[in-house]
Coordinates of C-alpha atoms and ligand atoms in Angstrom, one line a residue:
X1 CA -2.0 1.6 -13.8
X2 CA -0.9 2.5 -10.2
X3 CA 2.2 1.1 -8.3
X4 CA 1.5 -1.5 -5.7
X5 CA 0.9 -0.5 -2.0
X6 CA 3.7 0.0 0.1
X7 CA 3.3 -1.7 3.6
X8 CA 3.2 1.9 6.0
X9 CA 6.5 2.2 8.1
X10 CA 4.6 2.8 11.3
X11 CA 3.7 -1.1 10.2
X12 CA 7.2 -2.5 9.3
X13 CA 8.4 -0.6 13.0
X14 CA 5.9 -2.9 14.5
X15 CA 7.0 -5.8 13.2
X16 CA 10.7 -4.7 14.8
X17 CA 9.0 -4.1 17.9
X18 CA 8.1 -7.9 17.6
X19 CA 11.4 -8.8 16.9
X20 CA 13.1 -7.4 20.2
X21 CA 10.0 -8.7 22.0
X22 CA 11.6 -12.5 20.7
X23 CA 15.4 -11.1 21.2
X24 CA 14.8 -10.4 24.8
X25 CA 13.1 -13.4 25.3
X26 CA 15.9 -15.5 23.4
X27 CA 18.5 -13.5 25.7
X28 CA 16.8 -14.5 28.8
X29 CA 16.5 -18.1 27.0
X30 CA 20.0 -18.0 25.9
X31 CA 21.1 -16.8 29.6
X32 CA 19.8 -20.0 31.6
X33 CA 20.6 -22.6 28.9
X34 CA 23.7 -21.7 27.6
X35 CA 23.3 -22.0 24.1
X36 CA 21.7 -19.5 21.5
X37 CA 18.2 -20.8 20.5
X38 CA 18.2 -22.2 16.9
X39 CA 16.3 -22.2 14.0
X40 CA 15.7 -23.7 10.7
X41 CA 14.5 -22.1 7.4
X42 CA 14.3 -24.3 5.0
X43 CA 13.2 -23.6 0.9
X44 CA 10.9 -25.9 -1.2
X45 CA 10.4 -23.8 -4.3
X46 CA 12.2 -21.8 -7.2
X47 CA 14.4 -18.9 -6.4
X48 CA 11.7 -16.3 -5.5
X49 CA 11.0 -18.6 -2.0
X50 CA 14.9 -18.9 -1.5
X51 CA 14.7 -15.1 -1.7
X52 CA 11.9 -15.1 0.2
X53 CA 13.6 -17.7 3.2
X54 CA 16.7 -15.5 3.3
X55 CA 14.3 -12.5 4.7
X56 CA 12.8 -15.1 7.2
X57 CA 16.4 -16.2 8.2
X58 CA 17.3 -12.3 8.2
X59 CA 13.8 -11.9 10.6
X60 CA 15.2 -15.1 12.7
X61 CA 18.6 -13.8 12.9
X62 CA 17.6 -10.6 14.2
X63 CA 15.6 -12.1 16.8
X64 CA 18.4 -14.1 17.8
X65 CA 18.2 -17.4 16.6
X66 CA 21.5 -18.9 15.1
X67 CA 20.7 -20.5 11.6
X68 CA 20.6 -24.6 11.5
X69 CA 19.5 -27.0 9.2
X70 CA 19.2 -29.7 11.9
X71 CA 15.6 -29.9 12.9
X72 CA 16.3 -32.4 15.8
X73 CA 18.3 -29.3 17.2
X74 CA 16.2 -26.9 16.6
X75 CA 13.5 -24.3 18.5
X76 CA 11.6 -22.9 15.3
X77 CA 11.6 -25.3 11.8
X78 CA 9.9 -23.1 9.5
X79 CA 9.4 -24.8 6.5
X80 CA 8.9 -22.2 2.9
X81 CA 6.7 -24.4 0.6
X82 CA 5.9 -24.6 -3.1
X83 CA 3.1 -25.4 -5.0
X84 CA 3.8 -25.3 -8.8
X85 CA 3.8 -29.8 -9.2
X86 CA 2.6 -32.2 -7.5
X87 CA 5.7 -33.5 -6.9
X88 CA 6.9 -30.2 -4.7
X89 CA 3.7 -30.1 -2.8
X90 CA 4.2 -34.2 -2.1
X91 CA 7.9 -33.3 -0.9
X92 CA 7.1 -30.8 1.4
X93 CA 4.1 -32.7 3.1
X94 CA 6.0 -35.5 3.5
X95 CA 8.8 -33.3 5.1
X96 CA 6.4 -32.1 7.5
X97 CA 4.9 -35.3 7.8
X98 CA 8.5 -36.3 9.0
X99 CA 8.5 -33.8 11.8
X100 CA 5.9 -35.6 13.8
X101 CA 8.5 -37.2 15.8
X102 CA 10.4 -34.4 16.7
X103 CA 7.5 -32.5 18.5
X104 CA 6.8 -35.8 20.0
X105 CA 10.8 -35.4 21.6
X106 CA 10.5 -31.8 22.1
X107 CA 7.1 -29.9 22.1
X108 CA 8.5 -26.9 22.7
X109 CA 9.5 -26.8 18.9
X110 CA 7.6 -24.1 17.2
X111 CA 6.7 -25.9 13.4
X112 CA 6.1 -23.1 10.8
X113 CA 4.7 -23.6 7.1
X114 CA 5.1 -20.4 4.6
X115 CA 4.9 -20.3 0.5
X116 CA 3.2 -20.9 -1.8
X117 CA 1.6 -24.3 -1.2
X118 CA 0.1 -22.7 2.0
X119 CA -1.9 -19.9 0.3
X120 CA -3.8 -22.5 -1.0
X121 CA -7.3 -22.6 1.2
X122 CA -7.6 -26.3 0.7
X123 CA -4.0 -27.0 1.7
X124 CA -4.4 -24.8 4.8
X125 CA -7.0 -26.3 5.8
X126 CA -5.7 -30.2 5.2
X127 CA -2.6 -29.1 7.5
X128 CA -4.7 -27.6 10.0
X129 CA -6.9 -31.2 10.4
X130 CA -4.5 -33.1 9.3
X131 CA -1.1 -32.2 10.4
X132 CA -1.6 -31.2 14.1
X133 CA 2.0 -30.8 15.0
X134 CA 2.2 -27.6 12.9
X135 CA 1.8 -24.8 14.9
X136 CA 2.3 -21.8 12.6
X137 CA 0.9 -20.9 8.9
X138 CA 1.3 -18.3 7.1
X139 CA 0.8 -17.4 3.2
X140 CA 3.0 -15.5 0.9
X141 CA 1.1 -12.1 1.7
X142 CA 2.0 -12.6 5.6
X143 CA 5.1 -12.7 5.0
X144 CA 6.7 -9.6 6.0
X145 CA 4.4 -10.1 9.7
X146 CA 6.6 -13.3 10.2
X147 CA 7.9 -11.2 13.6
X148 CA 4.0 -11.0 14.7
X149 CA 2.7 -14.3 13.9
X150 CA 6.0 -15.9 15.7
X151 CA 5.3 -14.5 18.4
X152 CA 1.8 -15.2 18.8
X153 CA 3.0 -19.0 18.1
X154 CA 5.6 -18.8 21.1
X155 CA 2.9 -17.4 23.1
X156 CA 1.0 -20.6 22.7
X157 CA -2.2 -18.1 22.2
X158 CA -3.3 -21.3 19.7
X159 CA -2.2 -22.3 16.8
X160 CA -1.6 -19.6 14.5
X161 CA -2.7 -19.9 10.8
X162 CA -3.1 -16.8 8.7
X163 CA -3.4 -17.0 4.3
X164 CA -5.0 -14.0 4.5
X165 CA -3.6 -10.8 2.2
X166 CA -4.9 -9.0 -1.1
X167 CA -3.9 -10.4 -4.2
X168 CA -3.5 -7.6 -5.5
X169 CA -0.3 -7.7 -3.3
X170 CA 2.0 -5.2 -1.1
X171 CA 5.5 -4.8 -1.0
X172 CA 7.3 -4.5 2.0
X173 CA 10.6 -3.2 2.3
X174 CA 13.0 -2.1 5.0
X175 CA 12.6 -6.0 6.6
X176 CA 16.7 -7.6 7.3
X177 CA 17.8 -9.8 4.8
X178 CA 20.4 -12.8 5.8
X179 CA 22.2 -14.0 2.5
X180 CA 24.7 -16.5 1.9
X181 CA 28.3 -15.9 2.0
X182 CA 29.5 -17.5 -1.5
X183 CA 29.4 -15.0 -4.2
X184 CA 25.8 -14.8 -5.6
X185 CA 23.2 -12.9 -4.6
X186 CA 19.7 -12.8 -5.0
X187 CA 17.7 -9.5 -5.7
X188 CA 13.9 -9.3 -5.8
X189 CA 13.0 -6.9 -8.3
X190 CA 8.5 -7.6 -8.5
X191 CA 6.7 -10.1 -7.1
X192 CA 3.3 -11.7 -8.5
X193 CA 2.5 -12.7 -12.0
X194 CA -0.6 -11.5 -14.2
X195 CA 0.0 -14.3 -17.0
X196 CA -2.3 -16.7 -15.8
X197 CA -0.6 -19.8 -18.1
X198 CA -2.9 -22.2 -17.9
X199 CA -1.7 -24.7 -16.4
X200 CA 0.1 -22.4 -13.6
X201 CA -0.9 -22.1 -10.1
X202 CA 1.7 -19.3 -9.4
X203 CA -0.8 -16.0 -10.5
X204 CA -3.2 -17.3 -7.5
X205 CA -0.4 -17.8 -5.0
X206 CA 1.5 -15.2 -5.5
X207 CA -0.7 -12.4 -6.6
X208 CA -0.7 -9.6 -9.2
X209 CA 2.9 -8.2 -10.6
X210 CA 4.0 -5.5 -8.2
X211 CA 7.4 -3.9 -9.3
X212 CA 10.0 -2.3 -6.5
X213 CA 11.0 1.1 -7.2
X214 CA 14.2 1.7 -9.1
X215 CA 15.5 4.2 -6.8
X216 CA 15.3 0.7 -4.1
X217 CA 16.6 -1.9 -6.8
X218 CA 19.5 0.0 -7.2
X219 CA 20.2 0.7 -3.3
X220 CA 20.2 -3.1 -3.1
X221 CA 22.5 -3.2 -6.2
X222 CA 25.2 -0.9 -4.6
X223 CA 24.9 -2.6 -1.3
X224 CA 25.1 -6.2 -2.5
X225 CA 28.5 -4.9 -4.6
X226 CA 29.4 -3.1 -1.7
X227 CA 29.7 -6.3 0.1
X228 CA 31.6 -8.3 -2.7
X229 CA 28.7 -9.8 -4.4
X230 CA 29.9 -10.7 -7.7
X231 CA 27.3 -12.8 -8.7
X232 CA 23.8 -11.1 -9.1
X233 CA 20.4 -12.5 -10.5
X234 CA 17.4 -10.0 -10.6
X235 CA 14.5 -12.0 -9.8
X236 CA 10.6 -12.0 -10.9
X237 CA 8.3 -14.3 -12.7
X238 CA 8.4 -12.7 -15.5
X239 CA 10.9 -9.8 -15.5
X240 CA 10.5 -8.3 -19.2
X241 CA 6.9 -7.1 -17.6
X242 CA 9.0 -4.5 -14.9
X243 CA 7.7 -1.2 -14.2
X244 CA 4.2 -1.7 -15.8
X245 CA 2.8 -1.4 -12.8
X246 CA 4.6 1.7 -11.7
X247 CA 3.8 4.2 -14.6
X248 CA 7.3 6.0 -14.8
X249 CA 7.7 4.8 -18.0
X250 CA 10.3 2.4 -17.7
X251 CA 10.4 -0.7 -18.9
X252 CA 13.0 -3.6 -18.0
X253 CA 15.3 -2.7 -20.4
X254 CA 15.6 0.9 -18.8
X255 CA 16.0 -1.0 -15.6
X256 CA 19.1 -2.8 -16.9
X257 CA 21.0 0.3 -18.2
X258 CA 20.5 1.9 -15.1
X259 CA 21.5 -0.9 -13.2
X260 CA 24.5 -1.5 -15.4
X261 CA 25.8 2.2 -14.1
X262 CA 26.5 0.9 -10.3
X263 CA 30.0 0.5 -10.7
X264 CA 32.1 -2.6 -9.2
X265 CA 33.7 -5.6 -10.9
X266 CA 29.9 -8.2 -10.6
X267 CA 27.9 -9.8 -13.3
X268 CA 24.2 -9.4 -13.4
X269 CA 21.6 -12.1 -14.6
X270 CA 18.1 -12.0 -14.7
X271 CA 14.9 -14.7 -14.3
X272 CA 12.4 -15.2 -16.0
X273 CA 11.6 -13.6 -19.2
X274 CA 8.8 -14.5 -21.0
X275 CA 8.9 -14.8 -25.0
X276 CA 5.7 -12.9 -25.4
X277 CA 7.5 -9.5 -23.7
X278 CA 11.0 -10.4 -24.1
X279 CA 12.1 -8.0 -27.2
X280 CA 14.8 -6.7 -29.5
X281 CA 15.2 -3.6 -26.8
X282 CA 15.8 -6.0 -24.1
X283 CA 18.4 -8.1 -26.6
X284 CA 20.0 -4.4 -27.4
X285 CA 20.3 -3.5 -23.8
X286 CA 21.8 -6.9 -22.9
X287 CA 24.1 -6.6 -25.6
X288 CA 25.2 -3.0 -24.4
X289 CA 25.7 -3.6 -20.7
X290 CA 28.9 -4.9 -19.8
X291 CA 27.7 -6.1 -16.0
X292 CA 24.7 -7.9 -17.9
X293 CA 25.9 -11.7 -18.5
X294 CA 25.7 -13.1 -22.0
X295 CA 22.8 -15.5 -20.8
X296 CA 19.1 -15.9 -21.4
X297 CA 16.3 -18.1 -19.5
X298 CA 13.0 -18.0 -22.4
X299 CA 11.3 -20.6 -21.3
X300 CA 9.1 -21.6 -24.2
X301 CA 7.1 -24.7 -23.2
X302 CA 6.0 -26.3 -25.9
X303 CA 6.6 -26.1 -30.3
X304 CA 3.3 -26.4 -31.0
X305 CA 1.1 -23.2 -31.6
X306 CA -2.1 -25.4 -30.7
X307 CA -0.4 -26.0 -27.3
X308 CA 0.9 -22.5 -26.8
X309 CA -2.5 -21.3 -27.5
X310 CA -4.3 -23.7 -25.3
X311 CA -1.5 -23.0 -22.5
X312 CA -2.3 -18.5 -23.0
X313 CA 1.1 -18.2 -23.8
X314 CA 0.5 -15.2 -26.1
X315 CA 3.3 -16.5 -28.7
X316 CA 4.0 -18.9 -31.5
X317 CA 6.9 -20.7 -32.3
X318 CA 7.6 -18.5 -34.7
X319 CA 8.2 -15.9 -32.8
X320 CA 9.9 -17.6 -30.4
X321 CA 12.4 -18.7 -33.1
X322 CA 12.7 -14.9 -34.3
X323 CA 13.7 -13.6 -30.7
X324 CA 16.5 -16.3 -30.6
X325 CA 17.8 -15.3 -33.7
X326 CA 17.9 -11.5 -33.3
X327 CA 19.5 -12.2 -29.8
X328 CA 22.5 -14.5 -31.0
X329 CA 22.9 -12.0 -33.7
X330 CA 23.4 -9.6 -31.3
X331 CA 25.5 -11.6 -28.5
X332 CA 27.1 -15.0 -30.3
X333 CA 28.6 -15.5 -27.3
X334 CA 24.5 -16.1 -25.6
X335 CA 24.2 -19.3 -23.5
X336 CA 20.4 -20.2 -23.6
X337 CA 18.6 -22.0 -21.2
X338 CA 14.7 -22.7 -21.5
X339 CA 11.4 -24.9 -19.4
X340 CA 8.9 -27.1 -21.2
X341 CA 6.4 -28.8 -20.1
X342 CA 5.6 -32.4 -21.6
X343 CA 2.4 -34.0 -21.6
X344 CA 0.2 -30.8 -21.6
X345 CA -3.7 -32.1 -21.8
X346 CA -4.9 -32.7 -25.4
X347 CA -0.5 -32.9 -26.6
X348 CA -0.3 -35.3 -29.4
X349 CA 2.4 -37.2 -30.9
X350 CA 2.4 -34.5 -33.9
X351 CA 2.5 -31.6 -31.3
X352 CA 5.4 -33.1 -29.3
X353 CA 7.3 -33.7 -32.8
X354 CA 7.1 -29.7 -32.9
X355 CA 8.6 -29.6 -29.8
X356 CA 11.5 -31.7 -30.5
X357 CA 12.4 -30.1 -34.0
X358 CA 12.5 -26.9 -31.6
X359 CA 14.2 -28.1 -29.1
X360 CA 17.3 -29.7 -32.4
X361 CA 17.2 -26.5 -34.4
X362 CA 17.7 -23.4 -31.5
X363 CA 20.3 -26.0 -30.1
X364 CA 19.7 -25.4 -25.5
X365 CA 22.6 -25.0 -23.9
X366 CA 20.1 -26.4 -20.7
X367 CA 16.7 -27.4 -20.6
X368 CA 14.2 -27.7 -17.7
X369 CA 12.3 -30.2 -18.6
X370 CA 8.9 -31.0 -16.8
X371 CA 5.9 -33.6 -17.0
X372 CA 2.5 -31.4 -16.9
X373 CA 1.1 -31.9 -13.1
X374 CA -2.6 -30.6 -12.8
X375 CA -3.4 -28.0 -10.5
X376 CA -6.8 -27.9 -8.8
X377 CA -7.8 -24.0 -9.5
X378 CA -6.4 -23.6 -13.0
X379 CA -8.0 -24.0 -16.0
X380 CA -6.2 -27.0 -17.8
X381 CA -7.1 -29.0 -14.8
X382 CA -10.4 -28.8 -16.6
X383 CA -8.8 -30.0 -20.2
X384 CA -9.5 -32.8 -21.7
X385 CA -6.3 -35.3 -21.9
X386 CA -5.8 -38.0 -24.2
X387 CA -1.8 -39.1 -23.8
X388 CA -1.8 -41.8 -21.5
X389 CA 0.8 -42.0 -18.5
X390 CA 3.4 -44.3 -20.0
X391 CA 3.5 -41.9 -23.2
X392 CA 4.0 -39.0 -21.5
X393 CA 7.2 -40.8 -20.3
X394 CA 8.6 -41.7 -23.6
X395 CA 8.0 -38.2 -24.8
X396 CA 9.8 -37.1 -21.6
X397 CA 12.6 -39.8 -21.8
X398 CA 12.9 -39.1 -25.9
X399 CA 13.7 -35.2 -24.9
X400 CA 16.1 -35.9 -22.9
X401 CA 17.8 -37.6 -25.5
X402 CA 17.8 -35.0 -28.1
X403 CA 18.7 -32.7 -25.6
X404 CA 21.9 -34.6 -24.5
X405 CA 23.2 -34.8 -27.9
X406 CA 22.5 -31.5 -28.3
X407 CA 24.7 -30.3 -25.4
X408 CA 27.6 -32.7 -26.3
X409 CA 28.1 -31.0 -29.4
X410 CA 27.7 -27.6 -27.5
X411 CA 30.1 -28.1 -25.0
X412 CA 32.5 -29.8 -27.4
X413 CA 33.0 -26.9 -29.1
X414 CA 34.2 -24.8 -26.2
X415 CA 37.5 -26.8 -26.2
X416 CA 40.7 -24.9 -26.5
X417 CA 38.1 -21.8 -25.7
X418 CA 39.3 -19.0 -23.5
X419 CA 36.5 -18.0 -21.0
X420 CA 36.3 -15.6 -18.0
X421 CA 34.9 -17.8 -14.9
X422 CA 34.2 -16.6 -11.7
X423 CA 35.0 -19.2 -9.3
X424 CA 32.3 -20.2 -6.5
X425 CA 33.2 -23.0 -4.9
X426 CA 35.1 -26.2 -4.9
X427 CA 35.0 -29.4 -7.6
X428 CA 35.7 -33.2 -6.6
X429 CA 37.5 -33.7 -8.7
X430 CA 41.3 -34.0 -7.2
X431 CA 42.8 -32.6 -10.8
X432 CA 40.5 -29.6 -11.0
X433 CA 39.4 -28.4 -7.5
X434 CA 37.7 -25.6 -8.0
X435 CA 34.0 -25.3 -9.4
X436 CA 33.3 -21.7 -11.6
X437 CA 30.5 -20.6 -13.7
X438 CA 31.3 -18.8 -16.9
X439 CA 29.6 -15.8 -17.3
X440 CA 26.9 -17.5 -19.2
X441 CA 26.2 -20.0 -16.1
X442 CA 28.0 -22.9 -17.6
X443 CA 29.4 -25.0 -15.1
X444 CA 33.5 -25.4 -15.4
X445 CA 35.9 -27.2 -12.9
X446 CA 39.0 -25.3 -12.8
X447 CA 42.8 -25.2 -11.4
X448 CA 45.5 -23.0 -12.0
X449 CA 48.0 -21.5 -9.0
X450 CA 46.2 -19.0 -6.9
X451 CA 42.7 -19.3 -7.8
X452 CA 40.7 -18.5 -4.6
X453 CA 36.4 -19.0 -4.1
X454 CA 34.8 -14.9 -5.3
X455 CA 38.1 -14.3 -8.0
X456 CA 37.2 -13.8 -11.5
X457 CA 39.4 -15.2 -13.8
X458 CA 40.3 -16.1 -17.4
X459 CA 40.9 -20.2 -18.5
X460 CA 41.8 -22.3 -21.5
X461 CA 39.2 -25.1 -21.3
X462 CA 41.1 -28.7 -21.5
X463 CA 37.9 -31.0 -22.0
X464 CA 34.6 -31.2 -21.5
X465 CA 31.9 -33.6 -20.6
X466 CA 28.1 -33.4 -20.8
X467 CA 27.9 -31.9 -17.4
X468 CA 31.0 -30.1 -17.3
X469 CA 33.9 -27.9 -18.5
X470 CA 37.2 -28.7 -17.4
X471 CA 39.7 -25.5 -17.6
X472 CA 43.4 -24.2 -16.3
X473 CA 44.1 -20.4 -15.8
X474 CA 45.5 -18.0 -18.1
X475 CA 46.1 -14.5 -16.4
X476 CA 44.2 -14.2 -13.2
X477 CA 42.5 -10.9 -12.2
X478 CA 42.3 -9.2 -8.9
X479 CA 41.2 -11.2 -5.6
X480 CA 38.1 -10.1 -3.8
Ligands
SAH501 N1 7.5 -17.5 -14.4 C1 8.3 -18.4 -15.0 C2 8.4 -19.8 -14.3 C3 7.4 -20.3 -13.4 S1 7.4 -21.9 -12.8 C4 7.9 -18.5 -16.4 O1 6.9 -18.2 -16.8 O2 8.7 -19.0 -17.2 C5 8.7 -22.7 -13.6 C6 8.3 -23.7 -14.7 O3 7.5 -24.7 -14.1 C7 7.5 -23.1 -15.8 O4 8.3 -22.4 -16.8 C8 6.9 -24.4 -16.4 O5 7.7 -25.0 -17.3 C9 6.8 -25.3 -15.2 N2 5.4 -25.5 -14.7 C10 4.6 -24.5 -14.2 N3 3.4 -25.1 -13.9 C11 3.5 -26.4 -14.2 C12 2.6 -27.5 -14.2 N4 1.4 -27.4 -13.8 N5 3.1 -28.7 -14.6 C13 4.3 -28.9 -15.0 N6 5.2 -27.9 -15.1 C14 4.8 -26.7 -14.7
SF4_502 FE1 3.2 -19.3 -14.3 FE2 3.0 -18.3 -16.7 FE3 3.2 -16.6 -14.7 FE4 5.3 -18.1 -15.4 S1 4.3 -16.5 -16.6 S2 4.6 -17.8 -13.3 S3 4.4 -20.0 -16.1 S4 1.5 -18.0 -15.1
F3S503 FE1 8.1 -20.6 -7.0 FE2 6.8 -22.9 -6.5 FE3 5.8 -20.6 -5.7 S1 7.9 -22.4 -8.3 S2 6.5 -19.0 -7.1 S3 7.7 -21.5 -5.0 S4 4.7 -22.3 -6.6

């Protein structure tokens, strides 16, 4: 057990050296044009790769690039790719497939690839024949020498393509950050996964679970408030494993409670826990934290133990069903949320049943719901499959059902409810024009007189849809 290697200082300085190397040429650029160079950063995967982009854009800020999403008007498109489906490496591809034509207008464009579909050797390799308008590629272990390899790119040395990196993994702090400016924020706390699920391509993408050190979670944490964040999700791929790595023995649910001291008026959520870690000390902590929102992402995959065991989950449904219950016992108030995965080689009718009895008696508030997609590398790509195409779709399509009468019923019974929102943006809807999350995630248009985008506030929910809450204010709390 050691904690993860820190990327040296004398290392991250170098990469700021880079970045004024780029800021005085982006002056000088800037001088004879007229116009600040531009760049886009654009995110194809989960929320660790938006985290990830907004430390690119931070990198591209600093170097003096103003932050686009038109690529026709661009001077760097760099593109932060995912690999977990098919379907997100097919998107992503075809996205850069698209940008053929705007090198073709302007081949002074530097093209950029980053993420996780990159790391990939085969995929690297397919871009670098087969996509010769990208210029620059670079794996999720290069990604805090974005400065260096940009500027090789600019320099037209060649193109630039680099997946290199142990997999053991670094972490690399001190690098600028460029967030958004609505309320929520996003804050790393490990990178990497050790699970190896078997159908996953993430552990070989992303590397081994590394865990930041408290002391620099909870910097972040006072910063982010600091800056009237109210809106904060702590982010890993599987978060209940925090602090294995780092032998201070602390575990995530020491993490929260010390977290939960930074004082401020924010909520904090967390993604994703895993049901074979997740445990009554983290449901206690939860329970005890008043920053820590009511809300739970256990992603559970699939109701049959045949499944779970074929996918190395490391639980049973069982247990599964036993962590839901302590938790509600302990927060009725919970909002749950879960992924499965439909269609897993070898699922049969029977073992999809088990799913859908799950999916009825815990009663989602939302489900992720996806078709299995093979993944060259991992071992279910190797599994046997029996379910045809077609009935993977009606298991798919019959889930979906059951879940949508399982979140009418929910979100019927929040009417007449009095919640605490925290408004974050606006609705469409010309009654109720303001969009809010509850501090459980749920989304609720709202309207009341004053209500302003960052306020907290409490509402009487008036009806509700499928999709939606629909709510007027009661007493409204302080503005940001
Ligand atoms: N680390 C998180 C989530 C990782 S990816 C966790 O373990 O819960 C997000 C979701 O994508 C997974 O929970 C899983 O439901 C889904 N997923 C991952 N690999 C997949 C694959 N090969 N096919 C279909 N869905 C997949
Ligand atoms: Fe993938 Fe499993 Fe790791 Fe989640 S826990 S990222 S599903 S290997
Ligand atoms: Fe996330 Fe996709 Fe990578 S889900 S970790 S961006 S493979």
């Amino acid at each position: 057990m050691c904690a993860a290697k820190l990327v040296p200082e004398a290392s991250i300085r170098q990469q700021y050296e880079y970045i004024d190397l780029i800021a005085a040429q982006n002056r000088e650029k800037a001088r004879l044009s007229g116009r600040n160079p531009r760049a886009v950063a654009h995110t194809f995967g989960c929320q660790q790769n938006f985290a990830d982009t907004e430390r690119i854009a931070g990198m591209l800020s600093e170097m003096g690039y103003d932050i686009t999403d038109d690529v026709n008007d661009a001077d760097v498109i760099l593109y932060n790719t995912c690999a977990v489906r098919e379907h997100a490496e097919s998107r992503a591809l075809g996205n850069v497939g698209a940008l053929t034509h705007v090198k073709k207008a302007r081949p002074e464009t530097v093209i950029a690839l980053c993420g996780c579909m990159v790391q990939q050797e085969q995929i690297a390799e397919k871009i670098k024949k087969s996509y010769p308008h990208v210029d620059l590629v670079f794996g999720t272990h290069a990604l805090w020498r974005f400065p260096e390899l940009l500027f090789r790119a600019l320099s037209r040395e060649k193109r630039v393509f680099d997946i290199s990196g142990d997999a053991a993994g670094e972490i690399a702090e001190g690098l600028p950050v460029l967030r958004g400016t609505g309320a929520h924020a996003w804050l790393s706390i490990m990178y990497g996964c050790n699970n190896f699920c078997t159908y996953c391509i993430v552990p070989y993408v992303r590397g081994r679970e590394r865990s930041r050190s408290p002391e620099v979670i909870e910097a972040e944490l006072r910063e982010l408030v600091a800056a009237g964040y109210k809106d904060i999700t702590l982010l890993g791929q599987n978060v209940n494993s925090y602090g294995r790595d780092l032998g201070l023995g602390m575990d995530f649910s020491d993490l929260l409670r010390r977290l939960d001291q930074v004082p401020g008026d924010y909520l904090l959520r967390f993604m994703t826990s895993h049901p074979k870690d997740a445990s009554p000390r983290l449901f206690d902590a939860m329970a005890e934290c008043g920053h820590v929102a009511k809300q739970l992402h256990l992603p559970f995959q699939s109701g049959s133990d045949t499944i779970l065991q074929r996918m190395n989950r490391g639980y049973t449904a069982g247990h599964y069903r036993e962590l839901i219950a302590y938790a509600r016992n302990k927060m009725p108030e919970l909002t749950l949320s879960s992924d499965i995965i439909v269609g897993f080689p070898g699922e049969t009718e029977a073992d999809f049943q088990q799913t859908l009895s799950l999916v009825r008696e815990v009663g989602f508030d939302m489900l992720y719901t996806f078709l299995y997609s093979k993944r060259s590398g991992t071992p279910a790509a190797e599994y046997p499959d029996s379910a045809g195409k077609e009935e993977k779709q009606d298991r798919f399509n019959r889930l979906l059902k059951a879940q949508d009468e399982t979140v009418e019923h929910r979100q019927a019974a929040y009417l007449g409810k009095r919640l605490r929102i925290l408004v974050d943006g606006t609705a469409k809807s010309p009654d109720y024009p303001f969009a809010a999350r509850t501090e459980g995630g749920l989304l609720v248009c709202c309207k009341g007189p004053g209500l302003q985008l960052g306020d907290f506030a409490e509402v009487e929910i008036d009806k509700t849809t499928l999709r939606c809450l629909f709510a007027h204010t009661i007493i409204q709390h302080e503005t940001s």
